[in-house]
Coordinates of C-alpha atoms in Angstrom, one line a residue:
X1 CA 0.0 0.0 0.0
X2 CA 1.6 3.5 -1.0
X3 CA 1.8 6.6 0.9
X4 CA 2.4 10.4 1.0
X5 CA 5.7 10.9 1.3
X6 CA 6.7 14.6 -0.3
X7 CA 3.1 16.9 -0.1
X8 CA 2.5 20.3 -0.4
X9 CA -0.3 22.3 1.7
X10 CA -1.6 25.2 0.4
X11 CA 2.3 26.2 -0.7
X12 CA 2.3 29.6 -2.4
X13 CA 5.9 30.6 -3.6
X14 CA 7.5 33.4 -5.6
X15 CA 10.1 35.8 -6.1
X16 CA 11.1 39.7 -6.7
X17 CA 7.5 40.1 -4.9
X18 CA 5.8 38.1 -8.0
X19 CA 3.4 35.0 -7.2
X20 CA 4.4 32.0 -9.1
X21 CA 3.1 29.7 -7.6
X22 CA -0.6 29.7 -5.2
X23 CA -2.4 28.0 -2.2
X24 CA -1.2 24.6 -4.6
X25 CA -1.7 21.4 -2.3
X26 CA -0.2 18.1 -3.7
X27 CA 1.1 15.0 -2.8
X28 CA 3.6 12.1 -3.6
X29 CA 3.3 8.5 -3.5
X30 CA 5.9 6.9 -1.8
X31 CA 7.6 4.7 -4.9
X32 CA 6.0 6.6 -7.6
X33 CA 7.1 8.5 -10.9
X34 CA 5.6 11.8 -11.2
X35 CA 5.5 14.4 -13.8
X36 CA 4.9 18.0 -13.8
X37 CA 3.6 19.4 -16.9
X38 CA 2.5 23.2 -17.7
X39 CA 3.1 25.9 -20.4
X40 CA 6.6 27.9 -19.9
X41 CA 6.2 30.4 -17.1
X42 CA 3.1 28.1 -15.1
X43 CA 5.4 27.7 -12.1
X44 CA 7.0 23.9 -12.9
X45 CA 10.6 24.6 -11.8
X46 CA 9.3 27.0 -9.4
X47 CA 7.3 24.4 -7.6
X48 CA 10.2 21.8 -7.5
X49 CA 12.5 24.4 -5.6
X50 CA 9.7 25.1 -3.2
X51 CA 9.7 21.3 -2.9
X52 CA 13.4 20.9 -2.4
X53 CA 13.9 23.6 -0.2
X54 CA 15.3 25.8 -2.8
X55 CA 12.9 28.6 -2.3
X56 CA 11.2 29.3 0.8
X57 CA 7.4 29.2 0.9
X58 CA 5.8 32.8 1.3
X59 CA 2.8 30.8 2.4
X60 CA 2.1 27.4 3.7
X61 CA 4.4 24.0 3.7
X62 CA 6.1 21.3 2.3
X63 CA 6.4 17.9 4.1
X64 CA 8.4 15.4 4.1
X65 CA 7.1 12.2 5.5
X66 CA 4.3 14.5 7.9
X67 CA 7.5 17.2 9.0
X68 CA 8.0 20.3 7.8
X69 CA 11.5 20.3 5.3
X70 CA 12.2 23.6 7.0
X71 CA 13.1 22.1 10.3
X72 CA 15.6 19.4 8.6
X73 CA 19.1 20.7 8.8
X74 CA 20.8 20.9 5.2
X75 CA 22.8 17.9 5.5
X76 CA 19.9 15.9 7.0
X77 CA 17.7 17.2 4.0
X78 CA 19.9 16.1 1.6
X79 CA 20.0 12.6 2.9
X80 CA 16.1 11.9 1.8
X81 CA 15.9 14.5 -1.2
X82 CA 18.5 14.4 -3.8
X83 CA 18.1 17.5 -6.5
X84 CA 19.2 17.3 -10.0
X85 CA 18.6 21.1 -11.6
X86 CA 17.7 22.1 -15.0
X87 CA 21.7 23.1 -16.0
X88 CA 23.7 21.4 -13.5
X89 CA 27.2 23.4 -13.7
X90 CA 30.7 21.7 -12.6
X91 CA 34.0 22.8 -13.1
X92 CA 36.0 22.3 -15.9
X93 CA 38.4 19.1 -16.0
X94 CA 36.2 17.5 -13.2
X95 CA 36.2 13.1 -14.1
X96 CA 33.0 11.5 -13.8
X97 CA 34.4 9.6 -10.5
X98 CA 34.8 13.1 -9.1
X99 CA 31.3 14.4 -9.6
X100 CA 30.0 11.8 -8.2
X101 CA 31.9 11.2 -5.4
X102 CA 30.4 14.6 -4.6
X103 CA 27.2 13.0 -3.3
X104 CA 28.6 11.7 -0.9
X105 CA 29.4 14.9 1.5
X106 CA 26.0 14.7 2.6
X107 CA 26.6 11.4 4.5
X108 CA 30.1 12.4 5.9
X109 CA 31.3 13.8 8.9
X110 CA 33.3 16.6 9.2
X111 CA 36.4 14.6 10.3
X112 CA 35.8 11.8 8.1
X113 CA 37.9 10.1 5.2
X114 CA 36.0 9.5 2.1
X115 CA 35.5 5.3 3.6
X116 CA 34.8 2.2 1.9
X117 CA 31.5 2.7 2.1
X118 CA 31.5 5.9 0.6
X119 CA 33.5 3.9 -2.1
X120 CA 31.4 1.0 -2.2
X121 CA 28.3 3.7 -2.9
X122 CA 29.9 5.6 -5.5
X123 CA 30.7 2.2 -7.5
X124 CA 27.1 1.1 -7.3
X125 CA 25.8 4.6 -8.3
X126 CA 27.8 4.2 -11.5
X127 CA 26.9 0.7 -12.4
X128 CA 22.9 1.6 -11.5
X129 CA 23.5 4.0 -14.8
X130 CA 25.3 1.7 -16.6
X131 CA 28.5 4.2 -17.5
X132 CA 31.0 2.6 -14.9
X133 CA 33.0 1.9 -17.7
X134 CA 33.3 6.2 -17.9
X135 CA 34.5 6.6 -14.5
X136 CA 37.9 8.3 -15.4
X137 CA 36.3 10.2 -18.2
X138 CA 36.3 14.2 -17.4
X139 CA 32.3 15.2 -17.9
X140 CA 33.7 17.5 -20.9
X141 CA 33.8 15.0 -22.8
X142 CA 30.9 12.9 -22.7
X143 CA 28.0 13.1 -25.1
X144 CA 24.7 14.9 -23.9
X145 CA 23.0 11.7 -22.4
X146 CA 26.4 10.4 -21.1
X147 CA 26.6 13.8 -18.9
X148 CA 23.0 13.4 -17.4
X149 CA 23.4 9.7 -16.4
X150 CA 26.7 11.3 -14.7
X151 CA 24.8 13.8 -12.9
X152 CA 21.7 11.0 -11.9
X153 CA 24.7 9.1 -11.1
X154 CA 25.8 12.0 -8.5
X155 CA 21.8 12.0 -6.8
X156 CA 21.8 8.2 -6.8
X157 CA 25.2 8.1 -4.7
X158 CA 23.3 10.7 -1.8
X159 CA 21.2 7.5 -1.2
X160 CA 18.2 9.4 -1.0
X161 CA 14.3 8.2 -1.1
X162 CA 13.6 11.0 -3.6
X163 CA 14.9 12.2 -6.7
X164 CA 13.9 15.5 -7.8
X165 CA 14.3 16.6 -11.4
X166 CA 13.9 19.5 -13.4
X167 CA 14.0 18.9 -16.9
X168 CA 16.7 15.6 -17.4
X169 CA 16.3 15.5 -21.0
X170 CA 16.6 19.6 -22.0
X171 CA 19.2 19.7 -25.1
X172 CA 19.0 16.2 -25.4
X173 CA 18.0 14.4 -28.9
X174 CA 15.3 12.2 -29.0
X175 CA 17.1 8.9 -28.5
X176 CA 18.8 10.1 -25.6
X177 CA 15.3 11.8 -24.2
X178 CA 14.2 8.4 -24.1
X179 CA 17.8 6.4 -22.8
X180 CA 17.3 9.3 -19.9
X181 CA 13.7 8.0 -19.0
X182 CA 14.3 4.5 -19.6
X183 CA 17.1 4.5 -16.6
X184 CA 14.7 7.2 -14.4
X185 CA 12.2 4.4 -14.8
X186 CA 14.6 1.4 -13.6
X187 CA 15.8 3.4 -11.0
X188 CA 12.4 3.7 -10.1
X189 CA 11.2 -0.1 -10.3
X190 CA 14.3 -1.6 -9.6
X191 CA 15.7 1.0 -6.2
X192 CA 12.7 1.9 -5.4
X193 CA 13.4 5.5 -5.3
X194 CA 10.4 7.8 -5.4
X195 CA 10.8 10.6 -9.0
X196 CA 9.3 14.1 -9.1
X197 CA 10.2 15.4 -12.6
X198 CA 9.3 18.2 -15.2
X199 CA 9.3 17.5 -18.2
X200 CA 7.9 19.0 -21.8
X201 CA 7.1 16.2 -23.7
X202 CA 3.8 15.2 -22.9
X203 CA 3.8 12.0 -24.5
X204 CA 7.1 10.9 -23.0
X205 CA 5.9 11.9 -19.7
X206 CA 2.8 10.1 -20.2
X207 CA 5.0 6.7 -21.4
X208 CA 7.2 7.2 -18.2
X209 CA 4.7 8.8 -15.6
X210 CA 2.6 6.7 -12.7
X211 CA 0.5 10.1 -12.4
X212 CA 0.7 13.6 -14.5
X213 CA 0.0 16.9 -12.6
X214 CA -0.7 19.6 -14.5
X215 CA -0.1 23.1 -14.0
X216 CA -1.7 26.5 -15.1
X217 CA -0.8 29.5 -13.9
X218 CA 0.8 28.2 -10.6
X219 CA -2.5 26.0 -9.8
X220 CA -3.1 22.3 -10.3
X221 CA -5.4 22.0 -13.5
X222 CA -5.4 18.3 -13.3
X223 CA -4.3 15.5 -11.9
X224 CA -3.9 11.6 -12.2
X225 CA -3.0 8.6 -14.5
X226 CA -1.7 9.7 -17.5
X227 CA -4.8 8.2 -19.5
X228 CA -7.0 10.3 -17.5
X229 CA -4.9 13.6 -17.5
X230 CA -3.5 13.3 -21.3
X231 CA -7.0 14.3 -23.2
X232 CA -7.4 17.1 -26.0
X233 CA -9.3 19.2 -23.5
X234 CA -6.8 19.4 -20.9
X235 CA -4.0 20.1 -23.7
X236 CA -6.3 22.9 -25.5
X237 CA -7.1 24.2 -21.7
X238 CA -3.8 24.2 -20.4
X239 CA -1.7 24.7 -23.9
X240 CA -3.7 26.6 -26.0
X241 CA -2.8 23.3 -28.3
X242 CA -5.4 21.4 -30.5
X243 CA -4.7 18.1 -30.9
X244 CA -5.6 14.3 -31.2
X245 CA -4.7 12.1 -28.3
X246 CA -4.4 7.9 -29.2
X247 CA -3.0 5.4 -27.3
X248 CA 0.8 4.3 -28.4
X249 CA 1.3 0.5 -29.5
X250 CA 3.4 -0.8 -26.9
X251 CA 1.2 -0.2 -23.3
X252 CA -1.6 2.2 -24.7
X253 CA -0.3 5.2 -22.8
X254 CA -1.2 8.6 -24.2
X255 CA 0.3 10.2 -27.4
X256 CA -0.1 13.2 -28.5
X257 CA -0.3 14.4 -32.0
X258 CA -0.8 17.9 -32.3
X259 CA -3.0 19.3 -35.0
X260 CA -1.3 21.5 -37.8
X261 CA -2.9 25.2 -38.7
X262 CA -5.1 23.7 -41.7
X263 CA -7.0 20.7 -40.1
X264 CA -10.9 21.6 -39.2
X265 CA -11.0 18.7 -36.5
X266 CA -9.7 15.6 -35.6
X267 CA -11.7 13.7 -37.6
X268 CA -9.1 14.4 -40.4
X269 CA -6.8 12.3 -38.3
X270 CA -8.7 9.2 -38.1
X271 CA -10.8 10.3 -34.8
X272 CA -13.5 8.5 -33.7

């Protein structure tokens, strides 16, 4: 039986005296994949900082497992909610081995050597994305999919219940959109760990998504399975987009094929 393990009440965030987000209340299933979807500027990456911490509420809460995430300390917060950001930056020169290693701080102690167990987490953070084999690489050099499995790599090796991410496949072509989503989903199934994401593709997210939440103008305009969310009214509601919706060979999951500027109605493509 799932639970709640990340919810929002009534969270309202913003910045520069702007309201991005308002009075939204959500929650998370404990072992779940969840996607965020919305038009640019409806408050999706704005909601994941409140989420993480990132940005203060300027009205009502986050929780994490029933407490408030503003009484964890940072390094006790980090322990249960690893953050992967839309442009992760690193320095120059830095080897995959390095970056990831970096997750580890969270779980150290001040006058601690990096351990075997630090070790031990690191090497199983790299096999879990399948690119051990690009441990020595430096992160410069790696193709556009390589580098994000590097930085999932670096939230995996936190050892964290929750993985929060804004945007994983921005910049990346399609087959590495999909390589991206393929190991978010096994990390899912296979570690258990509960996903928040954001994501732009609506049909990807509705392949890769236990539920969909969809945002307008910093409010929830739906929310559920993807089959239930994923409909031409909530895209021409939400988007402004006309288009067909039909279920996709393999698992009959939502896909959306937008509409071009000379079709009457959907009945064109094939709509019943």
């Amino acid at each position: 039986m799932t639970h709640s393990i990340l919810a929002a009440e009534r969270l309202s965030l913003g910045f520069e005296g702007r309201t991005v987000v308002e009075e939204l209340s959500l929650q998370f299933e404990q072992g779940s994949v969840t996607t965020i979807i919305g038009p640019n500027g409806c408050g999706k990456s704005t909601l994941l900082k409140g989420l993480s911490r990132l940005l203060k509420p300027t009205a009502g809460r986050v929780l994490l497992e029933g407490r408030d995430v503003l009484s964890f300390s940072q390094r006790e917060l980090a322990r249960r909610v690893a953050v992967l950001p839309q442009t992760p930056q690193a320095p120059s020169g830095l080897t995959v081995t390095e970056l990831v290693t970096r997750g580890r701080h969270p779980r150290q102690k001040w006058y601690q050597q990096f351990s075997a167990g630090d070790e031990a987490a690191v090497a199983a953070a790299l096999a879990a994305t399948d690119i051990t084999d690009l441990a020595d690489m430096a992160l410069d050099d790696l193709s556009g999919g390589q580098r994000q499995r590097a930085w999932i790599s670096l939230a995996l090796a936190q050892e964290s219940d929750i993985l929060l991410l804004d945007e994983p496949t921005t910049y990346l072509d399609l087959a590495h959109q999909v390589e991206v989503l393929e190991l978010v989903r096994r990390l899912n199934r296979e570690l258990g760990r509960t996903v928040v994401m954001v994501l732009h593709d609506i049909s990807l997210a509705a392949r890769y998504s236990d539920r969909i939440v969809a945002l307008r103008g910093g409010r929830v305009e739906a929310q559920g399975e993807p089959v239930d969310v994923v409909t031409p009214e909530l895209l021409w509601s939400v988007f402004g987009l006309r288009a067909q919706v039909v279920p996709e060979p393999s698992e009959g999951r939502p896909h959306v094929i937008p509409l071009g500027a000379g079709a009457d109605d959907a009945s064109r493509l094939g709509a019943a």
